[in-house]
């Protein structure tokens, strides 16, 4: 794997961080825009999509079943911690795989 520039590493890290606010929308847009041009961004975007496509249905089901808010908050906290770890890995130029269902192969 070639060494990515600091700009690319910083942008990949921001992909993860901004996905906290934009959930799976940002990773989809980044992937569609970069899949043929930059595999580094595309791989990080796929990881973000895997994370959000795993957590979103679970959170939706918990809210529809009116489960205790503690479950929802603990899942959101776990998701946030995983995103922060992935952002740090991206900033270092390393690959990070979320421990989630693999919808999109990296």
Short mmCIF file of N, CA, C and O in Angstrom, two decimals:
data_model
loop_
_atom_site.label_atom_id
_atom_site.label_comp_id
_atom_site.label_asym_id
_atom_site.label_seq_id
_atom_site.Cartn_x
_atom_site.Cartn_y
_atom_site.Cartn_z
N UNK A 1 0.85 -1.18 0.00
CA UNK A 1 0.00 0.00 0.00
C UNK A 1 0.89 1.24 0.00
O UNK A 1 1.79 1.37 0.81
N UNK A 2 0.61 2.13 -0.92
CA UNK A 2 1.43 3.33 -0.98
C UNK A 2 1.08 4.29 0.15
O UNK A 2 0.00 4.25 0.71
N UNK A 3 2.02 5.14 0.45
CA UNK A 3 1.83 6.12 1.53
C UNK A 3 0.99 7.28 0.99
O UNK A 3 1.32 7.90 -0.01
N UNK A 4 -0.11 7.55 1.65
CA UNK A 4 -1.00 8.64 1.25
C UNK A 4 -0.48 9.98 1.78
O UNK A 4 0.16 10.03 2.82
N UNK A 5 -0.80 11.04 1.06
CA UNK A 5 -0.39 12.37 1.49
C UNK A 5 -1.17 12.77 2.74
O UNK A 5 -2.23 12.21 3.04
N UNK A 6 -0.65 13.73 3.46
CA UNK A 6 -1.32 14.20 4.68
C UNK A 6 -2.69 14.77 4.35
O UNK A 6 -3.64 14.60 5.13
N UNK A 7 -2.84 15.42 3.20
CA UNK A 7 -4.13 15.96 2.79
C UNK A 7 -5.15 14.83 2.61
O UNK A 7 -6.27 14.92 3.12
N UNK A 8 -4.76 13.76 1.90
CA UNK A 8 -5.66 12.63 1.70
C UNK A 8 -6.01 11.95 3.01
O UNK A 8 -7.17 11.57 3.24
N UNK A 9 -5.04 11.82 3.89
CA UNK A 9 -5.30 11.21 5.19
C UNK A 9 -6.25 12.07 6.01
O UNK A 9 -7.16 11.57 6.67
N UNK A 10 -6.04 13.38 5.98
CA UNK A 10 -6.92 14.29 6.72
C UNK A 10 -8.34 14.28 6.18
O UNK A 10 -9.31 14.26 6.94
N UNK A 11 -8.47 14.25 4.86
CA UNK A 11 -9.81 14.20 4.25
C UNK A 11 -10.52 12.88 4.55
O UNK A 11 -11.72 12.87 4.81
N UNK A 12 -9.78 11.78 4.51
CA UNK A 12 -10.37 10.49 4.85
C UNK A 12 -10.82 10.47 6.31
O UNK A 12 -11.88 9.92 6.63
N UNK A 13 -10.05 11.10 7.17
CA UNK A 13 -10.42 11.19 8.57
C UNK A 13 -11.70 12.03 8.73
O UNK A 13 -12.59 11.68 9.51
N UNK A 14 -11.80 13.09 7.96
CA UNK A 14 -13.00 13.93 8.01
C UNK A 14 -14.24 13.21 7.49
O UNK A 14 -15.35 13.47 7.94
N UNK A 15 -14.04 12.29 6.53
CA UNK A 15 -15.16 11.49 6.05
C UNK A 15 -15.80 10.75 7.22
O UNK A 15 -17.02 10.74 7.38
N UNK A 16 -14.96 10.15 8.05
CA UNK A 16 -15.48 9.42 9.21
C UNK A 16 -16.13 10.37 10.21
O UNK A 16 -17.24 10.10 10.69
N UNK A 17 -15.47 11.46 10.51
CA UNK A 17 -16.00 12.39 11.52
C UNK A 17 -17.32 13.03 11.10
O UNK A 17 -18.26 13.12 11.90
N UNK A 18 -17.41 13.47 9.85
CA UNK A 18 -18.65 14.11 9.39
C UNK A 18 -19.78 13.10 9.22
O UNK A 18 -20.95 13.48 9.18
N UNK A 19 -19.44 11.81 9.14
CA UNK A 19 -20.51 10.81 9.05
C UNK A 19 -21.27 10.70 10.37
O UNK A 19 -22.36 10.14 10.41
N UNK A 20 -20.71 11.27 11.44
CA UNK A 20 -21.47 11.34 12.70
C UNK A 20 -22.73 12.18 12.52
O UNK A 20 -23.77 11.88 13.10
N UNK A 21 -22.65 13.21 11.70
CA UNK A 21 -23.79 14.09 11.47
C UNK A 21 -24.62 13.67 10.27
O UNK A 21 -25.84 13.81 10.29
N UNK A 22 -23.97 13.19 9.23
CA UNK A 22 -24.66 12.90 7.97
C UNK A 22 -24.89 11.41 7.75
O UNK A 22 -25.23 11.00 6.65
N UNK A 23 -24.70 10.60 8.75
CA UNK A 23 -24.84 9.14 8.74
C UNK A 23 -24.32 8.53 7.44
O UNK A 23 -23.19 8.76 7.08
N UNK A 24 -25.16 7.76 6.75
CA UNK A 24 -24.68 7.04 5.57
C UNK A 24 -24.68 7.88 4.30
O UNK A 24 -24.17 7.44 3.27
N UNK A 25 -25.23 9.07 4.34
CA UNK A 25 -25.30 9.92 3.13
C UNK A 25 -23.91 10.33 2.67
O UNK A 25 -23.59 10.21 1.48
N UNK A 26 -23.08 10.80 3.58
CA UNK A 26 -21.74 11.24 3.20
C UNK A 26 -20.88 10.10 2.64
O UNK A 26 -20.28 10.26 1.58
N UNK A 27 -20.81 8.94 3.31
CA UNK A 27 -20.01 7.87 2.72
C UNK A 27 -20.49 7.44 1.32
O UNK A 27 -19.68 7.13 0.46
N UNK A 28 -21.80 7.45 1.11
CA UNK A 28 -22.31 7.09 -0.23
C UNK A 28 -21.85 8.11 -1.26
O UNK A 28 -21.38 7.74 -2.35
N UNK A 29 -21.98 9.39 -0.94
CA UNK A 29 -21.56 10.43 -1.88
C UNK A 29 -20.07 10.38 -2.17
O UNK A 29 -19.64 10.51 -3.31
N UNK A 30 -19.28 10.17 -1.13
CA UNK A 30 -17.82 10.09 -1.32
C UNK A 30 -17.47 8.87 -2.16
O UNK A 30 -16.65 8.95 -3.07
N UNK A 31 -18.11 7.75 -1.86
CA UNK A 31 -17.81 6.54 -2.64
C UNK A 31 -18.17 6.72 -4.11
O UNK A 31 -17.38 6.39 -4.99
N UNK A 32 -19.35 7.24 -4.37
CA UNK A 32 -19.77 7.43 -5.76
C UNK A 32 -18.87 8.42 -6.49
O UNK A 32 -18.62 8.27 -7.70
N UNK A 33 -18.37 9.41 -5.78
CA UNK A 33 -17.51 10.41 -6.41
C UNK A 33 -16.06 9.97 -6.59
O UNK A 33 -15.35 10.51 -7.43
N UNK A 34 -15.61 8.98 -5.81
CA UNK A 34 -14.19 8.64 -5.85
C UNK A 34 -13.88 7.19 -6.19
O UNK A 34 -12.72 6.82 -6.25
N UNK A 35 -14.89 6.37 -6.43
CA UNK A 35 -14.65 4.93 -6.60
C UNK A 35 -13.69 4.61 -7.74
O UNK A 35 -12.94 3.65 -7.66
N UNK A 36 -13.69 5.40 -8.79
CA UNK A 36 -12.80 5.13 -9.93
C UNK A 36 -11.51 5.96 -9.89
O UNK A 36 -10.63 5.73 -10.70
N UNK A 37 -11.44 6.93 -8.98
CA UNK A 37 -10.28 7.82 -8.96
C UNK A 37 -9.34 7.60 -7.78
O UNK A 37 -8.14 7.75 -7.91
N UNK A 38 -9.88 7.31 -6.62
CA UNK A 38 -9.04 7.21 -5.43
C UNK A 38 -9.52 6.05 -4.56
O UNK A 38 -10.53 6.17 -3.86
N UNK A 39 -8.79 4.96 -4.57
CA UNK A 39 -9.22 3.79 -3.80
C UNK A 39 -9.11 4.02 -2.29
O UNK A 39 -9.85 3.40 -1.53
N UNK A 40 -8.22 4.91 -1.88
CA UNK A 40 -8.08 5.20 -0.45
C UNK A 40 -9.38 5.78 0.10
O UNK A 40 -9.91 5.32 1.10
N UNK A 41 -9.93 6.79 -0.59
CA UNK A 41 -11.20 7.39 -0.15
C UNK A 41 -12.34 6.40 -0.30
O UNK A 41 -13.21 6.30 0.55
N UNK A 42 -12.34 5.66 -1.40
CA UNK A 42 -13.42 4.70 -1.65
C UNK A 42 -13.44 3.63 -0.56
O UNK A 42 -14.52 3.24 -0.09
N UNK A 43 -12.28 3.15 -0.14
CA UNK A 43 -12.23 2.13 0.92
C UNK A 43 -12.75 2.67 2.24
O UNK A 43 -13.50 2.00 2.95
N UNK A 44 -12.37 3.89 2.58
CA UNK A 44 -12.87 4.48 3.84
C UNK A 44 -14.36 4.76 3.75
O UNK A 44 -15.08 4.60 4.74
N UNK A 45 -14.83 5.15 2.58
CA UNK A 45 -16.27 5.38 2.40
C UNK A 45 -17.05 4.08 2.53
O UNK A 45 -18.12 4.04 3.14
N UNK A 46 -16.51 2.98 1.97
CA UNK A 46 -17.17 1.68 2.10
C UNK A 46 -17.25 1.25 3.56
O UNK A 46 -18.27 0.71 4.00
N UNK A 47 -16.19 1.50 4.30
CA UNK A 47 -16.22 1.16 5.72
C UNK A 47 -17.30 1.96 6.44
O UNK A 47 -18.01 1.44 7.29
N UNK A 48 -17.40 3.25 6.10
CA UNK A 48 -18.45 4.08 6.71
C UNK A 48 -19.84 3.58 6.36
O UNK A 48 -20.74 3.56 7.21
N UNK A 49 -20.03 3.17 5.11
CA UNK A 49 -21.33 2.63 4.71
C UNK A 49 -21.63 1.34 5.46
O UNK A 49 -22.77 1.13 5.91
N UNK A 50 -20.64 0.47 5.61
CA UNK A 50 -20.85 -0.77 6.37
C UNK A 50 -21.28 -0.48 7.80
O UNK A 50 -22.20 -1.11 8.33
N UNK A 51 -20.63 0.49 8.42
CA UNK A 51 -20.98 0.85 9.80
C UNK A 51 -22.41 1.35 9.89
O UNK A 51 -23.21 0.87 10.69
N UNK A 52 -22.74 2.32 9.05
CA UNK A 52 -24.06 2.94 9.16
C UNK A 52 -25.18 2.02 8.70
O UNK A 52 -26.28 2.07 9.24
N UNK A 53 -24.92 1.17 7.71
CA UNK A 53 -25.96 0.23 7.27
C UNK A 53 -26.14 -0.90 8.27
O UNK A 53 -27.13 -1.62 8.20
N UNK A 54 -25.23 -1.08 9.19
CA UNK A 54 -25.41 -2.05 10.27
C UNK A 54 -26.14 -1.41 11.45
O UNK A 54 -27.09 -1.98 11.98
N UNK A 55 -25.72 -0.21 11.84
CA UNK A 55 -26.29 0.42 13.03
C UNK A 55 -27.66 1.06 12.79
O UNK A 55 -28.50 1.05 13.68
N UNK A 56 -27.88 1.63 11.62
CA UNK A 56 -29.13 2.35 11.36
C UNK A 56 -30.37 1.46 11.53
O UNK A 56 -31.31 1.86 12.23
N UNK A 57 -30.41 0.27 10.92
CA UNK A 57 -31.61 -0.57 11.12
C UNK A 57 -31.81 -0.98 12.58
O UNK A 57 -32.95 -1.05 13.05
N UNK A 58 -30.72 -1.24 13.28
CA UNK A 58 -30.84 -1.62 14.68
C UNK A 58 -31.43 -0.48 15.50
O UNK A 58 -32.35 -0.68 16.30
N UNK A 59 -30.93 0.72 15.28
CA UNK A 59 -31.45 1.88 16.00
C UNK A 59 -32.91 2.16 15.63
O UNK A 59 -33.73 2.52 16.50
N UNK A 60 -33.24 1.96 14.38
CA UNK A 60 -34.62 2.17 13.93
C UNK A 60 -35.56 1.17 14.60
O UNK A 60 -36.62 1.55 15.10
N UNK A 61 -35.16 -0.09 14.66
CA UNK A 61 -35.98 -1.12 15.30
C UNK A 61 -36.13 -0.84 16.79
O UNK A 61 -37.24 -0.96 17.35
N UNK A 62 -35.05 -0.45 17.45
CA UNK A 62 -35.13 -0.13 18.88
C UNK A 62 -36.11 1.01 19.13
O UNK A 62 -36.88 0.98 20.10
N UNK A 63 -36.09 2.02 18.27
CA UNK A 63 -37.00 3.14 18.46
C UNK A 63 -38.44 2.76 18.13
O UNK A 63 -39.37 3.23 18.80
N UNK A 64 -38.64 1.92 17.14
CA UNK A 64 -40.00 1.48 16.82
C UNK A 64 -40.60 0.60 17.90
O UNK A 64 -41.81 0.61 18.11
N UNK A 65 -39.75 -0.16 18.56
CA UNK A 65 -40.22 -1.03 19.64
C UNK A 65 -40.29 -0.30 20.99
O UNK A 65 -40.65 -0.90 22.00
N UNK A 66 -39.94 0.96 20.98
CA UNK A 66 -39.96 1.79 22.19
C UNK A 66 -39.13 1.17 23.31
O UNK A 66 -39.57 1.08 24.47
N UNK A 67 -37.96 0.68 22.93
CA UNK A 67 -37.04 0.11 23.91
C UNK A 67 -36.52 1.24 24.81
O UNK A 67 -36.65 2.41 24.50
N UNK A 68 -35.90 0.85 25.86
CA UNK A 68 -35.36 1.84 26.79
C UNK A 68 -34.34 2.72 26.07
O UNK A 68 -33.53 2.23 25.28
N UNK A 69 -34.35 3.99 26.37
CA UNK A 69 -33.38 4.89 25.73
C UNK A 69 -31.92 4.52 26.03
O UNK A 69 -31.03 4.85 25.27
N UNK A 70 -31.68 3.79 27.11
CA UNK A 70 -30.32 3.40 27.45
C UNK A 70 -29.71 2.54 26.36
O UNK A 70 -28.52 2.66 26.05
N UNK A 71 -30.50 1.66 25.73
CA UNK A 71 -30.00 0.85 24.63
C UNK A 71 -29.59 1.72 23.46
O UNK A 71 -28.53 1.53 22.86
N UNK A 72 -30.44 2.66 23.14
CA UNK A 72 -30.17 3.55 22.02
C UNK A 72 -28.93 4.39 22.29
O UNK A 72 -28.05 4.52 21.42
N UNK A 73 -28.84 4.95 23.48
CA UNK A 73 -27.68 5.78 23.81
C UNK A 73 -26.38 4.98 23.85
O UNK A 73 -25.34 5.46 23.43
N UNK A 74 -26.47 3.75 24.33
CA UNK A 74 -25.25 2.94 24.36
C UNK A 74 -24.80 2.57 22.95
O UNK A 74 -23.60 2.55 22.66
N UNK A 75 -25.73 2.29 22.05
CA UNK A 75 -25.36 2.01 20.66
C UNK A 75 -24.79 3.25 19.97
O UNK A 75 -23.82 3.16 19.22
N UNK A 76 -25.38 4.40 20.22
CA UNK A 76 -24.86 5.64 19.65
C UNK A 76 -23.46 5.94 20.19
O UNK A 76 -22.60 6.43 19.45
N UNK A 77 -23.25 5.66 21.46
CA UNK A 77 -21.92 5.87 22.05
C UNK A 77 -20.90 4.93 21.42
O UNK A 77 -19.79 5.35 21.08
N UNK A 78 -21.28 3.67 21.25
CA UNK A 78 -20.39 2.70 20.60
C UNK A 78 -20.06 3.13 19.18
O UNK A 78 -18.91 3.08 18.75
N UNK A 79 -21.08 3.56 18.44
CA UNK A 79 -20.87 4.02 17.07
C UNK A 79 -19.92 5.21 17.03
O UNK A 79 -19.01 5.28 16.20
N UNK A 80 -20.09 6.15 17.95
CA UNK A 80 -19.23 7.33 18.01
C UNK A 80 -17.79 6.93 18.31
O UNK A 80 -16.85 7.44 17.69
N UNK A 81 -17.60 6.03 19.24
CA UNK A 81 -16.24 5.58 19.58
C UNK A 81 -15.59 4.90 18.39
O UNK A 81 -14.41 5.16 18.08
N UNK A 82 -16.33 4.04 17.69
CA UNK A 82 -15.79 3.38 16.51
C UNK A 82 -15.41 4.38 15.42
O UNK A 82 -14.37 4.24 14.77
N UNK A 83 -16.23 5.39 15.23
CA UNK A 83 -15.94 6.42 14.22
C UNK A 83 -14.68 7.20 14.60
O UNK A 83 -13.84 7.50 13.75
N UNK A 84 -14.53 7.53 15.87
CA UNK A 84 -13.33 8.25 16.30
C UNK A 84 -12.07 7.41 16.11
O UNK A 84 -11.03 7.92 15.69
N UNK A 85 -12.17 6.11 16.38
CA UNK A 85 -11.03 5.23 16.16
C UNK A 85 -10.69 5.15 14.68
O UNK A 85 -9.52 5.25 14.29
N UNK A 86 -11.71 5.03 13.83
CA UNK A 86 -11.49 4.97 12.39
C UNK A 86 -10.88 6.27 11.87
O UNK A 86 -10.01 6.25 10.99
N UNK A 87 -11.30 7.39 12.42
CA UNK A 87 -10.74 8.68 12.00
C UNK A 87 -9.26 8.77 12.36
O UNK A 87 -8.45 9.28 11.58
N UNK A 88 -8.90 8.25 13.52
CA UNK A 88 -7.49 8.26 13.92
C UNK A 88 -6.66 7.35 13.02
O UNK A 88 -5.55 7.70 12.63
N UNK A 89 -7.19 6.19 12.67
CA UNK A 89 -6.49 5.29 11.76
C UNK A 89 -6.31 5.95 10.40
O UNK A 89 -5.24 5.86 9.79
N UNK A 90 -7.37 6.58 9.89
CA UNK A 90 -7.28 7.24 8.58
C UNK A 90 -6.24 8.35 8.61
O UNK A 90 -5.49 8.53 7.64
N UNK A 91 -6.17 9.07 9.70
CA UNK A 91 -5.20 10.16 9.82
C UNK A 91 -3.77 9.63 9.83
O UNK A 91 -2.85 10.30 9.36
N UNK A 92 -3.59 8.42 10.31
CA UNK A 92 -2.26 7.80 10.31
C UNK A 92 -1.96 7.10 8.98
O UNK A 92 -0.87 6.54 8.82
N UNK A 93 -2.95 7.05 8.08
CA UNK A 93 -2.75 6.39 6.80
C UNK A 93 -2.94 4.89 6.85
O UNK A 93 -2.54 4.18 5.94
N UNK A 94 -3.58 4.42 7.90
CA UNK A 94 -3.80 2.99 8.06
C UNK A 94 -5.23 2.63 7.72
O UNK A 94 -6.13 3.46 7.75
N UNK A 95 -5.43 1.35 7.45
CA UNK A 95 -6.75 0.85 7.14
C UNK A 95 -7.43 0.40 8.43
O UNK A 95 -6.79 -0.20 9.29
N UNK A 96 -8.70 0.71 8.58
CA UNK A 96 -9.46 0.28 9.75
C UNK A 96 -10.73 -0.40 9.26
O UNK A 96 -11.42 0.11 8.39
N UNK A 97 -11.03 -1.55 9.83
CA UNK A 97 -12.26 -2.26 9.49
C UNK A 97 -13.17 -2.27 10.71
O UNK A 97 -12.79 -2.78 11.76
N UNK A 98 -14.36 -1.70 10.53
CA UNK A 98 -15.33 -1.72 11.62
C UNK A 98 -15.77 -3.16 11.88
O UNK A 98 -15.92 -3.94 10.94
N UNK A 99 -16.03 -3.51 13.14
CA UNK A 99 -16.51 -4.86 13.44
C UNK A 99 -18.03 -4.94 13.21
O UNK A 99 -18.83 -5.02 14.15
N UNK A 100 -18.42 -4.89 11.94
CA UNK A 100 -19.84 -4.87 11.58
C UNK A 100 -20.09 -5.83 10.42
O UNK A 100 -19.17 -6.46 9.91
N UNK A 101 -21.32 -5.87 9.96
CA UNK A 101 -21.69 -6.69 8.81
C UNK A 101 -21.04 -6.10 7.57
O UNK A 101 -21.03 -4.89 7.36
N UNK A 102 -20.48 -6.95 6.71
CA UNK A 102 -19.79 -6.52 5.48
C UNK A 102 -20.77 -6.49 4.31
O UNK A 102 -20.96 -7.47 3.63
N UNK A 103 -21.42 -5.35 4.11
CA UNK A 103 -22.28 -5.18 2.96
C UNK A 103 -21.46 -4.87 1.72
O UNK A 103 -21.77 -5.29 0.62
N UNK A 104 -20.40 -4.09 1.92
CA UNK A 104 -19.53 -3.65 0.82
C UNK A 104 -18.13 -4.15 1.13
O UNK A 104 -17.54 -3.81 2.14
N UNK A 105 -17.58 -4.95 0.25
CA UNK A 105 -16.23 -5.49 0.43
C UNK A 105 -15.18 -4.42 0.15
O UNK A 105 -15.28 -3.69 -0.81
N UNK A 106 -14.20 -4.36 1.02
CA UNK A 106 -13.11 -3.38 0.86
C UNK A 106 -11.89 -4.10 0.35
O UNK A 106 -11.58 -5.18 0.69
#
